XYZ file of C-alpha atoms in Angstrom:
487
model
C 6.086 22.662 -24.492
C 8.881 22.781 -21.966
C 8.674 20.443 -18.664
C 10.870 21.799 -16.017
C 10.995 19.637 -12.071
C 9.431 22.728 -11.481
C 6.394 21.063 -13.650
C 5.059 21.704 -16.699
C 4.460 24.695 -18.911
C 3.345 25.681 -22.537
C 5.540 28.021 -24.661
C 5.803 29.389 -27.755
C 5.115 28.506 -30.802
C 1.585 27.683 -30.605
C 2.461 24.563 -32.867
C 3.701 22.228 -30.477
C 0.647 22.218 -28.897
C -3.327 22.175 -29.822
C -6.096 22.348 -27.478
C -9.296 20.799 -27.675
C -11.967 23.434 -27.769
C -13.823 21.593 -25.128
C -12.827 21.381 -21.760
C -10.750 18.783 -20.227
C -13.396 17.454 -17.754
C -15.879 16.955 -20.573
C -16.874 13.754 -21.550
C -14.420 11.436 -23.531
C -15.789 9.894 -26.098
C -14.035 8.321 -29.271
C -17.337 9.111 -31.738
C -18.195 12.496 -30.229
C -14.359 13.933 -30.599
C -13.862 12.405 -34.257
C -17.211 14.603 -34.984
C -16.057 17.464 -33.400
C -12.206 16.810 -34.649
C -11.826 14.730 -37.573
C -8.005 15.586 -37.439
C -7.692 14.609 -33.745
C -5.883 10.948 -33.227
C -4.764 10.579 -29.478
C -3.600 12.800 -26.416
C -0.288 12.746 -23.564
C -2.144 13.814 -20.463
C 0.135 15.436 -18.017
C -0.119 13.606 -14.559
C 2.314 16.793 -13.207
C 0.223 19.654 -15.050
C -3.571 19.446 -14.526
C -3.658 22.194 -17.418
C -1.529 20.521 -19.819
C -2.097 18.311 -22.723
C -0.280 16.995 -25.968
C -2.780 16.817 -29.070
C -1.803 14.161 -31.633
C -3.137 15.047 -34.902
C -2.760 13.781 -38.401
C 0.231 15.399 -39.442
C 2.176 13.758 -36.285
C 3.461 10.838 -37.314
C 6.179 10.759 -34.707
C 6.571 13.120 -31.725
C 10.201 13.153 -29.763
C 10.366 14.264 -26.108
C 14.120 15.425 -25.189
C 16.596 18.066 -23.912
C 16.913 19.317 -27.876
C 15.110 22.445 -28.655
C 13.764 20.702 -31.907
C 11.785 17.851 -30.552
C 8.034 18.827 -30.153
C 8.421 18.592 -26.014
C 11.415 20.163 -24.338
C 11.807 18.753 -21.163
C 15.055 20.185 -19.226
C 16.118 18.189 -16.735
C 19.550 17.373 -16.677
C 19.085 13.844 -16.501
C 16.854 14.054 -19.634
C 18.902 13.257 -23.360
C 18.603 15.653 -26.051
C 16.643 12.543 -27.869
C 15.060 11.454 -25.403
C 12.005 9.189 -26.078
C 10.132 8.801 -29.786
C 6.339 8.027 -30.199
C 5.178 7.110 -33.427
C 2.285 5.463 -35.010
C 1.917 3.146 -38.284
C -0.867 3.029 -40.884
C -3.189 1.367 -38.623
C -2.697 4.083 -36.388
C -1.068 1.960 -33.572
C 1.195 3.824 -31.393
C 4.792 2.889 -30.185
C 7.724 4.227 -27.957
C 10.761 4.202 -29.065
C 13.435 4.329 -25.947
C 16.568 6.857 -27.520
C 18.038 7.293 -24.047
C 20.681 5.214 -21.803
C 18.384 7.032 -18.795
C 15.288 4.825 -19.866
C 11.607 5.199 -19.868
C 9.193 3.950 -18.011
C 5.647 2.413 -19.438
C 3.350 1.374 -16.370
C 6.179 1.107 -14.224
C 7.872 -0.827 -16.594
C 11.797 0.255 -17.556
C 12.189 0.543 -21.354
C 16.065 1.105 -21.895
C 17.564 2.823 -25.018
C 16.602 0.750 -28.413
C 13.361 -0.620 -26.522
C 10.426 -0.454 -28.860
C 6.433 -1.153 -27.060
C 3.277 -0.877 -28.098
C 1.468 2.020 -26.705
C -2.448 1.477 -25.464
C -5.260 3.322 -24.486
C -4.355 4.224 -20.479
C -0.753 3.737 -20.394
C 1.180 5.737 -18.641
C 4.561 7.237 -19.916
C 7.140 8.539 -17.555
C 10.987 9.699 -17.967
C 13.846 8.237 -16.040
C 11.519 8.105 -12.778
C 8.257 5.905 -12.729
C 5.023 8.070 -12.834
C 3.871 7.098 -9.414
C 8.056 6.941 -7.657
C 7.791 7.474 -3.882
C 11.506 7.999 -3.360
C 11.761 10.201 -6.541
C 9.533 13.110 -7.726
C 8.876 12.350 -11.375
C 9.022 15.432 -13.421
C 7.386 14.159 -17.035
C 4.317 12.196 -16.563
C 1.776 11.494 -18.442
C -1.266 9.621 -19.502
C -1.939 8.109 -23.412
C -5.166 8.628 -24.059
C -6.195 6.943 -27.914
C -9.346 8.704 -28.760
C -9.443 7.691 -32.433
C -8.530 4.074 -34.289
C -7.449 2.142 -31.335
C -7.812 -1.413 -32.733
C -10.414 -3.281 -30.480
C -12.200 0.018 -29.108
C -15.818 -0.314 -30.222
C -17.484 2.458 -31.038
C -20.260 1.403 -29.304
C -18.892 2.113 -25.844
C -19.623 5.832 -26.630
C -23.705 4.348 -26.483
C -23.484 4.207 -22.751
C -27.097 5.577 -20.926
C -26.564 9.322 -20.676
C -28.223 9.096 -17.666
C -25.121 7.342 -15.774
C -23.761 10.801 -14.274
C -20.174 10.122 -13.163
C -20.502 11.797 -10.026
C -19.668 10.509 -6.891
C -23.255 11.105 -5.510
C -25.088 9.332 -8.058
C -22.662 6.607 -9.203
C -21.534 5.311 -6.071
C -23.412 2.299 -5.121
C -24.918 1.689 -8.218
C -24.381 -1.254 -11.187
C -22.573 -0.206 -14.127
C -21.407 -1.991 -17.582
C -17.914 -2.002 -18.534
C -18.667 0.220 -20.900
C -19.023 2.381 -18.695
C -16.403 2.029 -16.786
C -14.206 2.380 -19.778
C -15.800 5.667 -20.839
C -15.667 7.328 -17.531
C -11.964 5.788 -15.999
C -8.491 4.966 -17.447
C -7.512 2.309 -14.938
C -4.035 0.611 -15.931
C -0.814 0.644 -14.129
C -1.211 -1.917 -11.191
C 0.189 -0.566 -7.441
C -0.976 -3.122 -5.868
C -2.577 -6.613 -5.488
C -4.252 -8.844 -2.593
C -6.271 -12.113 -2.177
C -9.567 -11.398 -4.420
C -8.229 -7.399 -5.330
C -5.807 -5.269 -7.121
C -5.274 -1.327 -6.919
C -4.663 0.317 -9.437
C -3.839 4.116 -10.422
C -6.882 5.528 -11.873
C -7.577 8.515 -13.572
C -10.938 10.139 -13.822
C -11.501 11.230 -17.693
C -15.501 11.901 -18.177
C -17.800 14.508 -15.833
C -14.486 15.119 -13.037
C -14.564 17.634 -11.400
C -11.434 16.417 -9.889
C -9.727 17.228 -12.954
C -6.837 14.652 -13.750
C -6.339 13.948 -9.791
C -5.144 10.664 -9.578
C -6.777 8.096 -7.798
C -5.896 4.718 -6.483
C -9.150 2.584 -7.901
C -9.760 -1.037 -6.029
C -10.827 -4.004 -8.624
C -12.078 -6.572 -6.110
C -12.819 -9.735 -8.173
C -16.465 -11.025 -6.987
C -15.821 -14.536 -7.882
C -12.469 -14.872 -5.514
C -14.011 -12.920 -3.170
C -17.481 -15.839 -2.427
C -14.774 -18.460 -2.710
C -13.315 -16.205 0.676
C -16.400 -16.408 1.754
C -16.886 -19.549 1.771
C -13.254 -20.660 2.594
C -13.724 -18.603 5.709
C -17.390 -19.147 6.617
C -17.525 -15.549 6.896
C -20.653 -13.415 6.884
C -19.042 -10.622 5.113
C -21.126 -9.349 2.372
C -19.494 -7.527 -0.804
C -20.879 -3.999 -0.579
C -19.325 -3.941 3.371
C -16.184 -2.629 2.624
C -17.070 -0.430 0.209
C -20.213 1.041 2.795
C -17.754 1.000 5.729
C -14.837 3.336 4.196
C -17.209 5.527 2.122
C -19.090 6.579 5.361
C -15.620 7.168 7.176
C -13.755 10.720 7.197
C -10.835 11.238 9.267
C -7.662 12.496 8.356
C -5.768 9.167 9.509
C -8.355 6.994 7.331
C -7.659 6.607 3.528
C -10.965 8.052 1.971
C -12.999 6.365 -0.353
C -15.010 9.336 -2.743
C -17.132 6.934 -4.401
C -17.868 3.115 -5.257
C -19.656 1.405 -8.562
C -20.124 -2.451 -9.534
C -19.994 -4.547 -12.657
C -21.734 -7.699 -12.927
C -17.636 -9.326 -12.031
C -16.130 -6.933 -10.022
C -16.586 -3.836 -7.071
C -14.898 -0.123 -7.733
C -13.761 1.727 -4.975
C -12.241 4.771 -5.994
C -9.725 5.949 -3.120
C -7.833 8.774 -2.927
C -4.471 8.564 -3.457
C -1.834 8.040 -1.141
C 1.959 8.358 -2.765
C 4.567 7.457 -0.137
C 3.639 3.082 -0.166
C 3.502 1.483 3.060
C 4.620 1.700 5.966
C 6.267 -2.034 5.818
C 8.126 -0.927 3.029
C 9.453 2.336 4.337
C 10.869 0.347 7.433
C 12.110 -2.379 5.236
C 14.361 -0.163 3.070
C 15.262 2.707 5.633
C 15.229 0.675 9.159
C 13.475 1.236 12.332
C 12.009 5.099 13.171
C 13.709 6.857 15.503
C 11.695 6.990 18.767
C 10.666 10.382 18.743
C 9.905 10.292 15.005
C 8.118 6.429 15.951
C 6.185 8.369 18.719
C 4.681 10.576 16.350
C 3.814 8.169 13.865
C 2.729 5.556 16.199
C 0.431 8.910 17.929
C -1.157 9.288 14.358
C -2.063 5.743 14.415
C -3.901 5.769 18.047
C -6.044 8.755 16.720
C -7.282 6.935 13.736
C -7.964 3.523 15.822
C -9.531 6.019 18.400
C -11.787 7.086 15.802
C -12.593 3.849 14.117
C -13.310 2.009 17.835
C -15.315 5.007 18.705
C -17.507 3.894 16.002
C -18.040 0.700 16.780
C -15.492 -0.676 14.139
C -13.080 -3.169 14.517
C -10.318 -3.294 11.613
C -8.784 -7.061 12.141
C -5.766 -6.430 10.246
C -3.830 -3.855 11.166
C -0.348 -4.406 10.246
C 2.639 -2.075 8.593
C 1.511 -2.945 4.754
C -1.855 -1.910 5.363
C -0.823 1.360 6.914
C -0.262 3.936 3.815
C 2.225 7.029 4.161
C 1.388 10.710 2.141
C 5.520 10.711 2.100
C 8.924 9.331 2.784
C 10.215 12.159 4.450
C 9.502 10.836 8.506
C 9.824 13.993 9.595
C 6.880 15.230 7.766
C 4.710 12.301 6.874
C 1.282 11.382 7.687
C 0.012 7.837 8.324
C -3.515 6.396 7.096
C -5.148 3.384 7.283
C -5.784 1.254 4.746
C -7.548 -2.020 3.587
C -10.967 -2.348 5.678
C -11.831 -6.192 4.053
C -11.876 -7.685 7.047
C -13.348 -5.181 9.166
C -16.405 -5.554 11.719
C -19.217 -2.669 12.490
C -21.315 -2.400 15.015
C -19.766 -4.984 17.248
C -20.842 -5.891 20.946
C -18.155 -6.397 23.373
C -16.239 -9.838 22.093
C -18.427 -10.443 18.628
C -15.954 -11.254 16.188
C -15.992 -15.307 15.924
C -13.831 -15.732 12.531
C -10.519 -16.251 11.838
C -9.154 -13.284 10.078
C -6.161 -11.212 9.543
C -2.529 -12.208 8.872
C -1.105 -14.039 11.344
C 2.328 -12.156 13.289
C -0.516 -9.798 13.792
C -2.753 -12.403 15.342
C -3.996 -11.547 19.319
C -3.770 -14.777 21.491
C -7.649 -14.394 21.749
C -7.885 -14.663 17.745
C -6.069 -18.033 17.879
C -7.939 -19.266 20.776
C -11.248 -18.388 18.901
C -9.952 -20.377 15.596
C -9.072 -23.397 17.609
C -12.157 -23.306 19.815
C -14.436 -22.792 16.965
C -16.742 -20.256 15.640
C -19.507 -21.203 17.964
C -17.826 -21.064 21.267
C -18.180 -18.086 23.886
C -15.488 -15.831 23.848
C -14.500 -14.463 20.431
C -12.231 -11.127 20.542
C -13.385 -7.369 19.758
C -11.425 -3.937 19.946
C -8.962 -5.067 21.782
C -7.258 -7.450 19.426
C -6.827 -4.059 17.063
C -4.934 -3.259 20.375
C -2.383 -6.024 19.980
C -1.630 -5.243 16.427
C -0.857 -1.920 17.232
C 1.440 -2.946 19.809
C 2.842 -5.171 17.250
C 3.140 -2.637 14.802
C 4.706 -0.517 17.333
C 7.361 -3.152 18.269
C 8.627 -3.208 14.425
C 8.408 0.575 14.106
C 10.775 1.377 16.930
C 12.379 -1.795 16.152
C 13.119 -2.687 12.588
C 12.646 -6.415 13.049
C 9.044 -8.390 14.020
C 8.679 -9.737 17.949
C 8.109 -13.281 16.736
C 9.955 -15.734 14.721
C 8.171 -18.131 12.420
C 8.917 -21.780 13.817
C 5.944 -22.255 16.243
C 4.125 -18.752 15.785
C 1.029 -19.299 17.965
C 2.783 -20.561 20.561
C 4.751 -17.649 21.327
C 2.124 -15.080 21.100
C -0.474 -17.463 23.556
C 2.610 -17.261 25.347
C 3.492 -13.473 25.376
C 7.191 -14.498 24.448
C 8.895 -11.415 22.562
C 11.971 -9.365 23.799
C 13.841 -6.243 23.829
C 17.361 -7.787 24.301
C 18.283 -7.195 20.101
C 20.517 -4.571 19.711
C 17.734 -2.582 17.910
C 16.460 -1.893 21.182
C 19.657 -0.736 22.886
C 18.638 2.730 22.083
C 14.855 2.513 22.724
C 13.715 4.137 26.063
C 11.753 1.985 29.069
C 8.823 4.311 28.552
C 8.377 3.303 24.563
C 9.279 -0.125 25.791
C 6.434 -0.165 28.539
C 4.118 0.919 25.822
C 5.144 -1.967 23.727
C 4.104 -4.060 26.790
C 1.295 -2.520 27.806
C -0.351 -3.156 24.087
C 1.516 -6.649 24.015
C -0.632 -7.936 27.143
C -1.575 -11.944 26.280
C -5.476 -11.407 28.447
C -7.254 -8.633 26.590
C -8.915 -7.310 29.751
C -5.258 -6.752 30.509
C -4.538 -5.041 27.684
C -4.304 -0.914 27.365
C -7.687 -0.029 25.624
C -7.643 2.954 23.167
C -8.304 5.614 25.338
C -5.702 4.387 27.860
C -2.559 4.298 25.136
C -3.087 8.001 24.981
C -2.438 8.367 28.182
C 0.426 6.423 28.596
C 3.274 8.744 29.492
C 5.490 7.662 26.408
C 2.899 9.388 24.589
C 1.028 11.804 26.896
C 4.012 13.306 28.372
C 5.172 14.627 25.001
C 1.325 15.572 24.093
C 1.527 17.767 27.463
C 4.351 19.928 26.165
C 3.105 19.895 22.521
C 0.252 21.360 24.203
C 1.366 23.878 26.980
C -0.878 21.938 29.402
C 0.117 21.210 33.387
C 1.065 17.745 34.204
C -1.549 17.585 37.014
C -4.395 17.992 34.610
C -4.189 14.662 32.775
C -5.624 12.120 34.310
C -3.647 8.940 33.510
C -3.757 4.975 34.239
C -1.312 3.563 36.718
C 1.312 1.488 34.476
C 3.664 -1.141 35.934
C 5.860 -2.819 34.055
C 6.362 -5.524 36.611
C 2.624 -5.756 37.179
C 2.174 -6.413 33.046
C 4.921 -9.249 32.380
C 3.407 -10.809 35.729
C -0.135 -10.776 33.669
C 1.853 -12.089 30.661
């Protein structure tokens, strides 16, 4: 085998690699592969190369990945050693790696440096020099560890699971499954991600896909954490509403959920995904957008709200870190939201009464609903999405948030954010009038989603995109005056 950044292909000689004679997307099953292979011990997955796969068999005791023409895989990239990595099991037929390189390994995101020796497990994934899910690196040599015979603590009876659970999405989603079956059908073990009552985690499909080895990112929400929410909250959200909300949603701005299952502990929801991070962290690390580079990304966002408000769905949490990116590369990336926990469907005009979200998001009419209570007229609806966008705006053209910490609530009842920071000094009035027409403190003040795209920050540059005559947009009268009076 030789793995190139180009990805991964098989050469010659046929020893350094054995197939299994059934295909890939076939069920996985410890007993049924021991009957069919008695030789056949554990696999490397590539998570580059759908079509490639490493076969440990009896006679390999140890396997070496390097730039050396001798080790079983070749991989070529210059910042590869000629010894590279060793994997090699003992007489109980646990696995280890071995770290030979100063250029490291990585196990689940975890650096292994040269002289580092780990345990290996069933689901682990095994990357060189870049971690097998990088954003700001493409990693080259990725794979999955697959143990399909002698893993201590694997019981054979999780190959016993009903044949009738089909892993399709159609048929599985919805339904209760053990964690047996879970186990059979998904390896679900390097962690990308964690929240209140959940953690994501990268998940690869390895009984009846028809995805292949297409990564997904799975969502574990813990059942137990989530009622004590709940109850913390006295919210009426029910389990299975997150989970129903995303799986019925399909736009190209909305991270899609394929399928969802249950355990008696814990909710699935298998996402697809999405390998750039947030959009918090890409501002953290690399500063504020530039504005015509913020326009488009901020544009992206509007169509996605546009949809989800269309609908009758109000997110509650929009912020940066819920807002996932397909790249780094600003230029070229697409933006998609995330994280629906808190969301509302089917909501009359002002019908959301508890207090959710995270809190520099917060719209003055979410505070004043908290601190009149949840049984007072009022409430808040779409157009507290509407703040959070403006918010979200702000720090994208910006770089830094529009509030500071020491007496929060008071300065968004207030309206009381600037653009006299120097991160501003090379903003335009029209993006800053957008800010401000999102940032309105009375929500029947506030730009709804239908009149953002038609501000001119963003219609005027639609217009050209477009080929389209000025005079046939109709557009909302915006005064800038007129909106910090209302503030």
């Amino acid at each position: 085998l030789k793995i190139s950044s180009a990805g991964v292909r098989l050469i010659k000689p046929t020893y350094v690699m054995t197939c299994l004679d059934m295909p890939l997307t076939q069920a996985v099953c410890p007993k049924t592969l021991v009957q069919q292979d008695p030789g056949l011990h554990a696999r490397l997955l590539s998570l580059i190369d759908s079509g490639f796969q490493f076969v440990f068999r009896e006679e390999h005791n140890q396997v070496e990945i390097g730039r050396h023409p001798a080790c079983q895989i070749v991989a070529t990239d210059a910042r590869v050693s000629r010894r590279h990595l060793r994997i090699f099991r003992d007489g109980a037929l646990r696995y280890f790696a071995q770290g030979l390189s100063d250029n490291g390994v990585f196990i689940n995101n975890n650096f292994m440096k040269k002289g580092d020796t780990r345990t290996l497990k069933h689901g682990d994934t095994v990357s060189l020099c870049v971690p097998a899910h990088a954003v700001d690196d493409v990693p080259f040599a990725a794979f999955i560890f697959l143990i399909v015979h002698g893993e201590p603590g694997r019981r054979e009876a999780d190959c016993h699971s009903d044949e009738s659970e089909s892993t399709t999405a159609s048929e599985s989603t919805g339904a209760l499954k053990s964690d047996e079956w879970v186990r059979d059908n998904w390896d679900i073990r390097t962690k990308i991600g964690s929240g209140s009552f959940s953690e994501v985690f990268l998940g690869v499909r390895v009984r009846g896909a028809a995805d292949g080895r297409e990564r997904h990112a799975v969502k574990v929400v813990d059942k137990g954490k989530f009622q004590k929410f709940r109850n913390k909250r006295e919210s009426n959200l029910a389990l299975s509403d997150e989970a129903e909300l995303l799986g019925s949603l399909r736009h190209h701005g909305v991270v899609h959920v394929s399928e969802w299952f249950e355990t008696t502990a814990h909710l699935y929801l298998v996402m697809e995904y999405v390998p750039g991070g947030d959009l918090l962290r890409c501002i953290s690390e690399a500063g504020a957008f530039l504005e015509e580079q913020g326009r488009r990304a901020f544009r992206q966002l509007c169509e996605a709200v546009g949809y989800l408000h269309a609908r009758g769905i109000v997110h509650r949490d929009l912020k940066p870190d819920n807002i996932l990116l397909t790249s780094r590369d600003r230029e070229s990336m697409h933006l998609k939201i995330a994280d629906f926990g808190l969301a509302r469907k089917n909501l009359q005009s002002s019908d959301c009464r508890t207090f959710c979200g995270t809190p520099h998001y917060f719209a003055p009419e979410v505070i004043h609903t908290f601190r009149n209570g949840r049984g007072q007229d009022g409430g808040y609806g779409k157009q507290a999405d509407m703040w959070s966008l403006g918010v979200c705006l702000y720090i994208i053209l910006s770089g830094v948030p529009p509030f500071h910490e020491d007496g929060l609530y008071e300065q968004i009842l207030e309206g009381r954010y600037e653009f006299d920071d120097v991160e501003w000094e090379s903003v335009s009035p029209a993006a800053k009038s957008c800010v401000r027409s999102l940032m309105t403190v009375k929500p029947e003040m506030r730009a709804r989603i239908d009149q953002v795209d038609k501000h001119p920050w963003l219609a005027a540059h639609r217009e050209l995109e477009r080929h389209s005559s000025a005079s046939s947009v109709s557009t909302v009268e915006w005064s800038d005056a007129k909106r910090h009076r209302s503030v």
